[in-house]
PDB file of C-alpha atoms in Angstrom:
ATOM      1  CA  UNK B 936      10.755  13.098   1.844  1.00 75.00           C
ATOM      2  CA  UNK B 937      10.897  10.289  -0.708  1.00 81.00           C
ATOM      3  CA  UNK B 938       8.874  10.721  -3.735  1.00 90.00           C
ATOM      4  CA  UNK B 939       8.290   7.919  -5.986  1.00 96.00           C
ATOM      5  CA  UNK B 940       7.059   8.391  -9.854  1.00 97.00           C
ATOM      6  CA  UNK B 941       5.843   5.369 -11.872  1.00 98.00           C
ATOM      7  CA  UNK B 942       5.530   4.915 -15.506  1.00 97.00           C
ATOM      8  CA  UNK B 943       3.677   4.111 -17.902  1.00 97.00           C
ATOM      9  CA  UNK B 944      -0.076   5.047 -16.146  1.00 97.00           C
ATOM     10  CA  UNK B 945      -1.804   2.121 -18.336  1.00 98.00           C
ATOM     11  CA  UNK B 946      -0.539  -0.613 -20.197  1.00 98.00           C
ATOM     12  CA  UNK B 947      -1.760  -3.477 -22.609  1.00 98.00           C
ATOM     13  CA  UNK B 948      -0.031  -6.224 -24.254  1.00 98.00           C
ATOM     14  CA  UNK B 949      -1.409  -9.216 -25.991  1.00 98.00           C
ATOM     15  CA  UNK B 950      -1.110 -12.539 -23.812  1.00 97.00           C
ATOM     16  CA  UNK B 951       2.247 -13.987 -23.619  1.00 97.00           C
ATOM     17  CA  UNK B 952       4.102 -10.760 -23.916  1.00 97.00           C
ATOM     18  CA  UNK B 953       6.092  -9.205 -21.716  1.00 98.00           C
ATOM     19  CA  UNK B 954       5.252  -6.251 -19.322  1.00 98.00           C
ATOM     20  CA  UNK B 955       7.876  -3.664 -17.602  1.00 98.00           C
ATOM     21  CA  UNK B 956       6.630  -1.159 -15.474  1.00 98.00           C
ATOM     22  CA  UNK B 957       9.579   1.300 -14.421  1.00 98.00           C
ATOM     23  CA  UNK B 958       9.571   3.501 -11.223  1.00 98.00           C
ATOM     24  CA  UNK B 959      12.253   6.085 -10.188  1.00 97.00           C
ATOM     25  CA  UNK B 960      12.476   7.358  -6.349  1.00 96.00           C
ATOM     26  CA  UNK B 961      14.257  10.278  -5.456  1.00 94.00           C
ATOM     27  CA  UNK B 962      15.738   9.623  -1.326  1.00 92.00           C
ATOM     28  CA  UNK B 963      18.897   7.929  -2.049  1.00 91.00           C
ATOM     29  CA  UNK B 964      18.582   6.039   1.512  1.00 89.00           C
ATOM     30  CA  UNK B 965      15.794   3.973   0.078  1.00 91.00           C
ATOM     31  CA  UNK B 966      16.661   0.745   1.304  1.00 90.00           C
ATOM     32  CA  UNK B 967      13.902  -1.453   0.370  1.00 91.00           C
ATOM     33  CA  UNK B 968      11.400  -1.234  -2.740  1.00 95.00           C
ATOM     34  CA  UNK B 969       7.988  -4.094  -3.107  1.00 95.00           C
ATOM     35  CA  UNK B 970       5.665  -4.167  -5.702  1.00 97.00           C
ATOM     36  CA  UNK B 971       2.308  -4.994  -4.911  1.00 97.00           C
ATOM     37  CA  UNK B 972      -0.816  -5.892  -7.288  1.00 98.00           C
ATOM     38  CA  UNK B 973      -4.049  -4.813  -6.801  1.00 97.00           C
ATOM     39  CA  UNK B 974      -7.264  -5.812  -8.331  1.00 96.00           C
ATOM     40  CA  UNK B 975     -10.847  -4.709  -7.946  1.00 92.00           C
ATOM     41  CA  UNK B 976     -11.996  -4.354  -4.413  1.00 90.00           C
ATOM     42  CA  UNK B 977      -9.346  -5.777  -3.080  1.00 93.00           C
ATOM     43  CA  UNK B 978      -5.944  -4.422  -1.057  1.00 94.00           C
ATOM     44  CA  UNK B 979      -3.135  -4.355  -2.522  1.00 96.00           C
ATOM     45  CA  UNK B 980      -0.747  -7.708  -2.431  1.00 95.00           C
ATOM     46  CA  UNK B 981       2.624  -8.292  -2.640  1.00 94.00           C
ATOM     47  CA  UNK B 982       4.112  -9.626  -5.387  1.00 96.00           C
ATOM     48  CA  UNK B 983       7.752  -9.530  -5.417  1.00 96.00           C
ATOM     49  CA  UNK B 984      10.369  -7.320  -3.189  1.00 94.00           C
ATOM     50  CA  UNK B 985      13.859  -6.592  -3.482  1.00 93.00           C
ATOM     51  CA  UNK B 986      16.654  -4.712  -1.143  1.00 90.00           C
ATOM     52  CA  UNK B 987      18.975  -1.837  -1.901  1.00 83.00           C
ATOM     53  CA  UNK B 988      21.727  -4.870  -1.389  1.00 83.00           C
ATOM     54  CA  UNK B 989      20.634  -6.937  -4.327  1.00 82.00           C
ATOM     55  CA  UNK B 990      20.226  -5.895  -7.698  1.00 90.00           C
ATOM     56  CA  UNK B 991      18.092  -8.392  -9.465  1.00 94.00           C
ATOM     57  CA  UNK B 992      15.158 -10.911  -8.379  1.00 93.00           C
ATOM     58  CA  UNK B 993      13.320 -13.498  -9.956  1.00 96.00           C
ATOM     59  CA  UNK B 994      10.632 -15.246  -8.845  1.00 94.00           C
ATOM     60  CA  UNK B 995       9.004 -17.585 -11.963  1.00 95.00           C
ATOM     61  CA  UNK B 996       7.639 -15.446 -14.647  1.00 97.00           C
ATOM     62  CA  UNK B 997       7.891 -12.137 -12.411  1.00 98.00           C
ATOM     63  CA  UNK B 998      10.976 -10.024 -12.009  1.00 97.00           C
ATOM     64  CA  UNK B 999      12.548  -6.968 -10.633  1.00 97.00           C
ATOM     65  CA  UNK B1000      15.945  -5.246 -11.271  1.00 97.00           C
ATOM     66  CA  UNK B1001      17.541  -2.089  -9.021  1.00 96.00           C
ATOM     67  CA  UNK B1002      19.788   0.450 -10.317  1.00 95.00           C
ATOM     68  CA  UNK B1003      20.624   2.405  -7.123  1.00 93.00           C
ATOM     69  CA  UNK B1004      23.123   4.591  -9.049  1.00 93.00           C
ATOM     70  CA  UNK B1005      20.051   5.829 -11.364  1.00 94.00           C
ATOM     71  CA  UNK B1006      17.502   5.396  -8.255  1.00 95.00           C
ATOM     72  CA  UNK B1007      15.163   3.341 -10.536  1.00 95.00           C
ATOM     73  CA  UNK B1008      13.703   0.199 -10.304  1.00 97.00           C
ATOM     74  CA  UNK B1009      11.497  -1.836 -12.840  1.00 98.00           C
ATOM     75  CA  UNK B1010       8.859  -5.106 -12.667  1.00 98.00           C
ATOM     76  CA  UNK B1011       9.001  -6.879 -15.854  1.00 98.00           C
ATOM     77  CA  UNK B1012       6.333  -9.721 -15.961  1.00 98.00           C
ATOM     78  CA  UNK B1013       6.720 -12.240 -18.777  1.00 97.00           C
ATOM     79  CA  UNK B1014       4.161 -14.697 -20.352  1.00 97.00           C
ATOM     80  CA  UNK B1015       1.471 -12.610 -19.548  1.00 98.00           C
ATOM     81  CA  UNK B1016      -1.590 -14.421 -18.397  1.00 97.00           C
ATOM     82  CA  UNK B1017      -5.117 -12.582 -18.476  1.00 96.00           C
ATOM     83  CA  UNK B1018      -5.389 -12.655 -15.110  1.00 96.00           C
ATOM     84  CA  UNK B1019      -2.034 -10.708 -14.203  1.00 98.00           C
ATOM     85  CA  UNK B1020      -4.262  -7.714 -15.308  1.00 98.00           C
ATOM     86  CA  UNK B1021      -4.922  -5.845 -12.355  1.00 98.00           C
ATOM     87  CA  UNK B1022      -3.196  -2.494 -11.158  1.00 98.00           C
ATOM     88  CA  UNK B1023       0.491  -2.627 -10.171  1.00 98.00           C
ATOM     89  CA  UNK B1024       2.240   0.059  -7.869  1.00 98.00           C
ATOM     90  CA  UNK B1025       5.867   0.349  -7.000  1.00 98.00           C
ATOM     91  CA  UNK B1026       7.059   1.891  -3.905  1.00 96.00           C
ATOM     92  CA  UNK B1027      10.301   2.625  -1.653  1.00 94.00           C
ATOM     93  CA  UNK B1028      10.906   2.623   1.779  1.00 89.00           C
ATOM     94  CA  UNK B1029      14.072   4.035   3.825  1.00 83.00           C
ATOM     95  CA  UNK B1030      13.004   2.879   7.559  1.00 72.00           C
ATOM     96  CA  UNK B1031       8.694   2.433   7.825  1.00 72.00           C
ATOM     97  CA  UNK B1032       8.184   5.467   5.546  1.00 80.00           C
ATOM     98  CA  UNK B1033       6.822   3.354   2.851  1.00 88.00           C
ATOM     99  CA  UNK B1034       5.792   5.823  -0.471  1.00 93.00           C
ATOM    100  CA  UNK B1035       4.050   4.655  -3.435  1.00 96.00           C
ATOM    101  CA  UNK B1036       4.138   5.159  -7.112  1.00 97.00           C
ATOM    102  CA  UNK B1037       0.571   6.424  -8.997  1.00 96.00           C
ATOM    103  CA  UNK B1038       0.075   2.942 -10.374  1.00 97.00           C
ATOM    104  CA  UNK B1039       0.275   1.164 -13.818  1.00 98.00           C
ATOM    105  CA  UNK B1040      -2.650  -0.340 -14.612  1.00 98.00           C
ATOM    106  CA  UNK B1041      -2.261  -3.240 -16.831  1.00 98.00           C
ATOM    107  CA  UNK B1042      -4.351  -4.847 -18.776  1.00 98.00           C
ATOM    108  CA  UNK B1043      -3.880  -8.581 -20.813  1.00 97.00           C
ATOM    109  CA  UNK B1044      -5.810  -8.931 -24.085  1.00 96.00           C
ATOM    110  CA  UNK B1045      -6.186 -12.844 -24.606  1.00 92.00           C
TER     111      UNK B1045
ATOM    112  CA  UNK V 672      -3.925 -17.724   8.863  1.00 64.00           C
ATOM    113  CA  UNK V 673      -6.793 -15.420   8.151  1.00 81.00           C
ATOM    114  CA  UNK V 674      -5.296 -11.684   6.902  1.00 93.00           C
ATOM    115  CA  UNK V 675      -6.256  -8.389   7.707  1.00 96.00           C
ATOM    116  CA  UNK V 676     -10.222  -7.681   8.072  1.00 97.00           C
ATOM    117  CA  UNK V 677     -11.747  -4.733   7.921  1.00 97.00           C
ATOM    118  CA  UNK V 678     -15.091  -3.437   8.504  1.00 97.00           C
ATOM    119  CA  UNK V 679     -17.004  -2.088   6.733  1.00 97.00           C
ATOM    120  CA  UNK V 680     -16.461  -3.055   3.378  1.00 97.00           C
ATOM    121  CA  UNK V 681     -18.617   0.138   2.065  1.00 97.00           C
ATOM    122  CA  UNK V 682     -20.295   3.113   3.742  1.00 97.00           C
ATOM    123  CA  UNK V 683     -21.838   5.852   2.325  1.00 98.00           C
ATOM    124  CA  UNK V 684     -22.846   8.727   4.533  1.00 97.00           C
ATOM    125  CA  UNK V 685     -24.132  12.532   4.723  1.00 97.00           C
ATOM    126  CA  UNK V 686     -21.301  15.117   4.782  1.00 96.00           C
ATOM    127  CA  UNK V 687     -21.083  16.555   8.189  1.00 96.00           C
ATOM    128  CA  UNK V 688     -21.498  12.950   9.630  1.00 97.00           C
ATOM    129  CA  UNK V 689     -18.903  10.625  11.812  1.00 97.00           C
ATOM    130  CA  UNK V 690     -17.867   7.642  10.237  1.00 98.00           C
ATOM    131  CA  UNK V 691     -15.874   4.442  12.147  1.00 98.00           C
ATOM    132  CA  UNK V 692     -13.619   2.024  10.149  1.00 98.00           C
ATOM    133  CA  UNK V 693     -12.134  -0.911  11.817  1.00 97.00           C
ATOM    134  CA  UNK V 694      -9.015  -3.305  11.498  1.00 97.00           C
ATOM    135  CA  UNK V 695      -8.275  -6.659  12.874  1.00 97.00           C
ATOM    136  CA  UNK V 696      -4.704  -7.305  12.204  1.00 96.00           C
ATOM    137  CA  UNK V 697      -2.851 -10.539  11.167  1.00 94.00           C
ATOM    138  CA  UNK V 698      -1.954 -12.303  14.619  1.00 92.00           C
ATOM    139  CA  UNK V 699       1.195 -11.433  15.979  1.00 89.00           C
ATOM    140  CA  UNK V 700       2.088  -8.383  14.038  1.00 91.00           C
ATOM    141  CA  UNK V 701       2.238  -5.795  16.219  1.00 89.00           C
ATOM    142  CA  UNK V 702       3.302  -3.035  13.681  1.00 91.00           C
ATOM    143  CA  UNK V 703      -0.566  -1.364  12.088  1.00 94.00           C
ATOM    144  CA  UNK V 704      -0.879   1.000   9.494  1.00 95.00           C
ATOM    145  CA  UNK V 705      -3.725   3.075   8.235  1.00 97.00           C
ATOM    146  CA  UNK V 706      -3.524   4.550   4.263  1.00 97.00           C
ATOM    147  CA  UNK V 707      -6.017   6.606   2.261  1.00 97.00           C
ATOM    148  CA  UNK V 708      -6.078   5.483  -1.317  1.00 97.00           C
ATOM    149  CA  UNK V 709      -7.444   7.787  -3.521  1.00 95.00           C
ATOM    150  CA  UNK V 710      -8.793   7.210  -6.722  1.00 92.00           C
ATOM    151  CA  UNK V 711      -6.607   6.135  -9.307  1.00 91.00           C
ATOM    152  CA  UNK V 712      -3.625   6.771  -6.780  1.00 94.00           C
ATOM    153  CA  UNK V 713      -1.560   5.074  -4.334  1.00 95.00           C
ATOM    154  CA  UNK V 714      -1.886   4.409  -0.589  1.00 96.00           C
ATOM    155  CA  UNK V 715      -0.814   7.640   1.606  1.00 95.00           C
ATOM    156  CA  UNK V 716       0.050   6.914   4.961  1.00 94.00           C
ATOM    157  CA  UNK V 717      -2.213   8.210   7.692  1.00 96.00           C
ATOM    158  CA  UNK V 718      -0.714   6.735  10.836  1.00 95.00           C
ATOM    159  CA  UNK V 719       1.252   3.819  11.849  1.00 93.00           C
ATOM    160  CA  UNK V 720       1.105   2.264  15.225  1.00 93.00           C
ATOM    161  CA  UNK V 721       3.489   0.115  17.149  1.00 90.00           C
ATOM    162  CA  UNK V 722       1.784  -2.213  19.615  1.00 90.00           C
ATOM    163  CA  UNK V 723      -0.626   0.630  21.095  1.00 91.00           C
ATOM    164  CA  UNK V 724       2.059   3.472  20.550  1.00 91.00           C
ATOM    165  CA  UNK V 725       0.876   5.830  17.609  1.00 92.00           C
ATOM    166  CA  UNK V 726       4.695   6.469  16.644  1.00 89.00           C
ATOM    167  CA  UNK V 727       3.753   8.131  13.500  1.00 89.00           C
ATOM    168  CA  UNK V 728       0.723  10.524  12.795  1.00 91.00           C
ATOM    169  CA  UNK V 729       2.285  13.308  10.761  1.00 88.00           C
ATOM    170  CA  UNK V 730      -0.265  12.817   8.059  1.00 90.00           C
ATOM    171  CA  UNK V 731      -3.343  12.294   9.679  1.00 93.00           C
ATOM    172  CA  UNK V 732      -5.335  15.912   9.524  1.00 92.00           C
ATOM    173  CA  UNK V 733      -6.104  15.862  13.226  1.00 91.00           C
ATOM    174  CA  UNK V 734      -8.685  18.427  12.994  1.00 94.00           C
ATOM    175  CA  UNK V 735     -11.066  15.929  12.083  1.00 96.00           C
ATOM    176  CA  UNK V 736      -9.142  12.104  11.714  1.00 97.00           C
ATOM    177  CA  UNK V 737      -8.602  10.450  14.736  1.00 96.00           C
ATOM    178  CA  UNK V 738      -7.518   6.481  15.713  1.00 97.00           C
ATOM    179  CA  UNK V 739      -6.439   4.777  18.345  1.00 96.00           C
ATOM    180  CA  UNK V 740      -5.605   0.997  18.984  1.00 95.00           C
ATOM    181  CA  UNK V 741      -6.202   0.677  23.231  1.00 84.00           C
ATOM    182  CA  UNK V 742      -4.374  -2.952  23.331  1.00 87.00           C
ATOM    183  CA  UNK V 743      -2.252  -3.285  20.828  1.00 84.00           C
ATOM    184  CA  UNK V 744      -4.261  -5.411  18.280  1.00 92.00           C
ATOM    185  CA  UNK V 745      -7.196  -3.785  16.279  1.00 95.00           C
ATOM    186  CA  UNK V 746      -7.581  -0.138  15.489  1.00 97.00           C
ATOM    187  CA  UNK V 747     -10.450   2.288  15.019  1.00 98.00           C
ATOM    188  CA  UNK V 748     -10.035   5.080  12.880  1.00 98.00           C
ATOM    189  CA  UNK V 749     -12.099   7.928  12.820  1.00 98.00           C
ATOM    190  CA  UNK V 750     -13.687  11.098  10.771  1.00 97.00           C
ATOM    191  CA  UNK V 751     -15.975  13.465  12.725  1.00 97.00           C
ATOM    192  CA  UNK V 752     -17.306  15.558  10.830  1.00 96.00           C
ATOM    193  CA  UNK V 753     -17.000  13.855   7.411  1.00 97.00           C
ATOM    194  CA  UNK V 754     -16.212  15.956   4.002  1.00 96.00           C
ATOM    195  CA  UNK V 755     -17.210  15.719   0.346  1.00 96.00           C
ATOM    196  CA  UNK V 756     -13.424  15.427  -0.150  1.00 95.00           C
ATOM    197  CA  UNK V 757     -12.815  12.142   2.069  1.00 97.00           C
ATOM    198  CA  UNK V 758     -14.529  10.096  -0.104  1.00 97.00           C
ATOM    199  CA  UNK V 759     -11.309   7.202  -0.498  1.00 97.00           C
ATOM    200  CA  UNK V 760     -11.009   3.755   0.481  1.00 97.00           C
ATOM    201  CA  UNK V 761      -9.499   3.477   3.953  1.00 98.00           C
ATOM    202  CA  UNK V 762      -6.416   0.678   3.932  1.00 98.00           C
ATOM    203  CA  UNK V 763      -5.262  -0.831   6.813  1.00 97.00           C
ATOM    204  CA  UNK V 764      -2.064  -2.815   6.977  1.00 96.00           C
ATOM    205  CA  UNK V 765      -0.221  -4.728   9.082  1.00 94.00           C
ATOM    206  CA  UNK V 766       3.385  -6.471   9.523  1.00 90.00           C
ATOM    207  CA  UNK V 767       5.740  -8.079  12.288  1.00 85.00           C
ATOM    208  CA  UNK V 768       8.391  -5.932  13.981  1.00 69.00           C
ATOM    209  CA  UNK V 769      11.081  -4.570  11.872  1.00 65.00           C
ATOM    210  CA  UNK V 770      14.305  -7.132  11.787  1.00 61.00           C
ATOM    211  CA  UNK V 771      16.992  -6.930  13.449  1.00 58.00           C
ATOM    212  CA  UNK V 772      19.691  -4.788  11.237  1.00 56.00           C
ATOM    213  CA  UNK V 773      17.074  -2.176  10.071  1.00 57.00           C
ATOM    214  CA  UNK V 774      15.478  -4.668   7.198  1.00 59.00           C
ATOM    215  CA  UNK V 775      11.831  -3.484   6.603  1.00 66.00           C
ATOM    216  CA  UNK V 776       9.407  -6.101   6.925  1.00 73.00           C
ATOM    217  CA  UNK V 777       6.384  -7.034   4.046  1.00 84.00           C
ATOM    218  CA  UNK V 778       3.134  -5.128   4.602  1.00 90.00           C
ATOM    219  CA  UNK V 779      -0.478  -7.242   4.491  1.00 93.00           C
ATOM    220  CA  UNK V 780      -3.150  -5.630   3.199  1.00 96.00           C
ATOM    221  CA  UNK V 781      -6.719  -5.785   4.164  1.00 97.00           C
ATOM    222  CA  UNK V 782      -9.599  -5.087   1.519  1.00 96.00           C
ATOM    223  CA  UNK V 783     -10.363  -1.868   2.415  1.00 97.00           C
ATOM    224  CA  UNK V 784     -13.335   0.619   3.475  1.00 98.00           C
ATOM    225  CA  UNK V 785     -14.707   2.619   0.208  1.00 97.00           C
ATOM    226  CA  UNK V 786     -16.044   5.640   2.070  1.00 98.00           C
ATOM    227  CA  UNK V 787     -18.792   7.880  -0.177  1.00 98.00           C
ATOM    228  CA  UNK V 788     -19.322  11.432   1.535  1.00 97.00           C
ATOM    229  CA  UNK V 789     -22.270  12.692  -0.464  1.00 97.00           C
TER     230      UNK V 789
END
């Protein structure tokens, strides 16, 4: 089955630096691959998505890049805010089978 | 549109004891899922349901986890008896049928049920 591996476990930058959070996934038929945020006591949300056809997206200060040859993907957030600290996961889905990375959790200092 | 609501929020209990959690989907998606997110991990996938149809429970330890979802909309899952080592927050999740061409579709997230087995 698909296993997913996300790196770095924690993170902290200074406001209005930049973030990346990079994931690697291991079943080649991985098709489709969201990143969701998640802060305290909440479920996780959604943040930005991307298919196994595409292999950049951008979506205001949030972005996420595909290499299917290397089977990694990475979230790089830029003008980091305080409140885009909150834990991040990655995950990768071939059909419903929807895995998830270990989590990054981030952390802006302002 | 209100999102996926779960009750309850928290529930501590005795080890040995049941424990219920429930899920009220987003209206309209007929596609449910249930995760266990353990601490300082990320969801697992327990079962997924489409419509009533459980079409994928190969990770829910049936010995003692059990769900159903009798008309297609919310979902009960269950723990009888409870163990020390259940102690998670209970996800549920919901989306709209896959597309058409095999594209997979975004997955809502409720708040959760933090279970504590003491």
């Amino acid at each position: 089955g698909e296993n997913v591996e996300q790196h770095p476990s924690t993170l902290s930058v200074q406001e209005g630096d930049s973030a990346v959070i990079k994931c690697t996934y291991s079943d080649s038929a991985s098709n489709y691959f969201p990143w969701y945020k998640q802060e305290l006591g909440k479920g996780p949300q959604l943040i930005i998505d991307i298919r196994s056809n595409v292999g950049e997206k951008k979506d205001q200060r949030i972005a996420v890049t595909l290499n299917k040859t290397a089977k990694h993907f990475s979230l790089h957030i830029t003008e980091t805010q305080p409140e885009d600290s909150a834990v991040y996961f990655c995950a990768a889905s071939r059909v419903y089978d929807m895995r998830f990375g270990a989590g990054t959790r981030l952390t802006v200092k302002p | 549109e209100a999102g996926v609501v779960q009750s309850p929020r928290y529930k501590i209990i005795e080890k040995k004891q049941p424990v219920a959690f429930w899920c009220n989907p987003i209206s309209g998606h007929n596609t449910l899922y249930w995760y266990l997110q353990n601490l300082g991990q990320g969801p697992e996938l327990l079962i997924r349901y489409e419509n009533e149809e459980a079409v994928d429970d190969s990770q829910l330890p049936k010995d003692r986890f059990s769900a159903e979802r009798l008309k297609g909309v919310d979902s009960t899952l269950k723990i009888q008896p409870a163990e020390l080592g259940d102690s998670a927050v209970y996800l549920c999740a919901s989306s709209l049928e896959r597309l058409a061409g095999g594209h997979n579709n975004e997955q809502f997230f409720g708040p959760g049920t933090r279970l504590t087995v003491l």
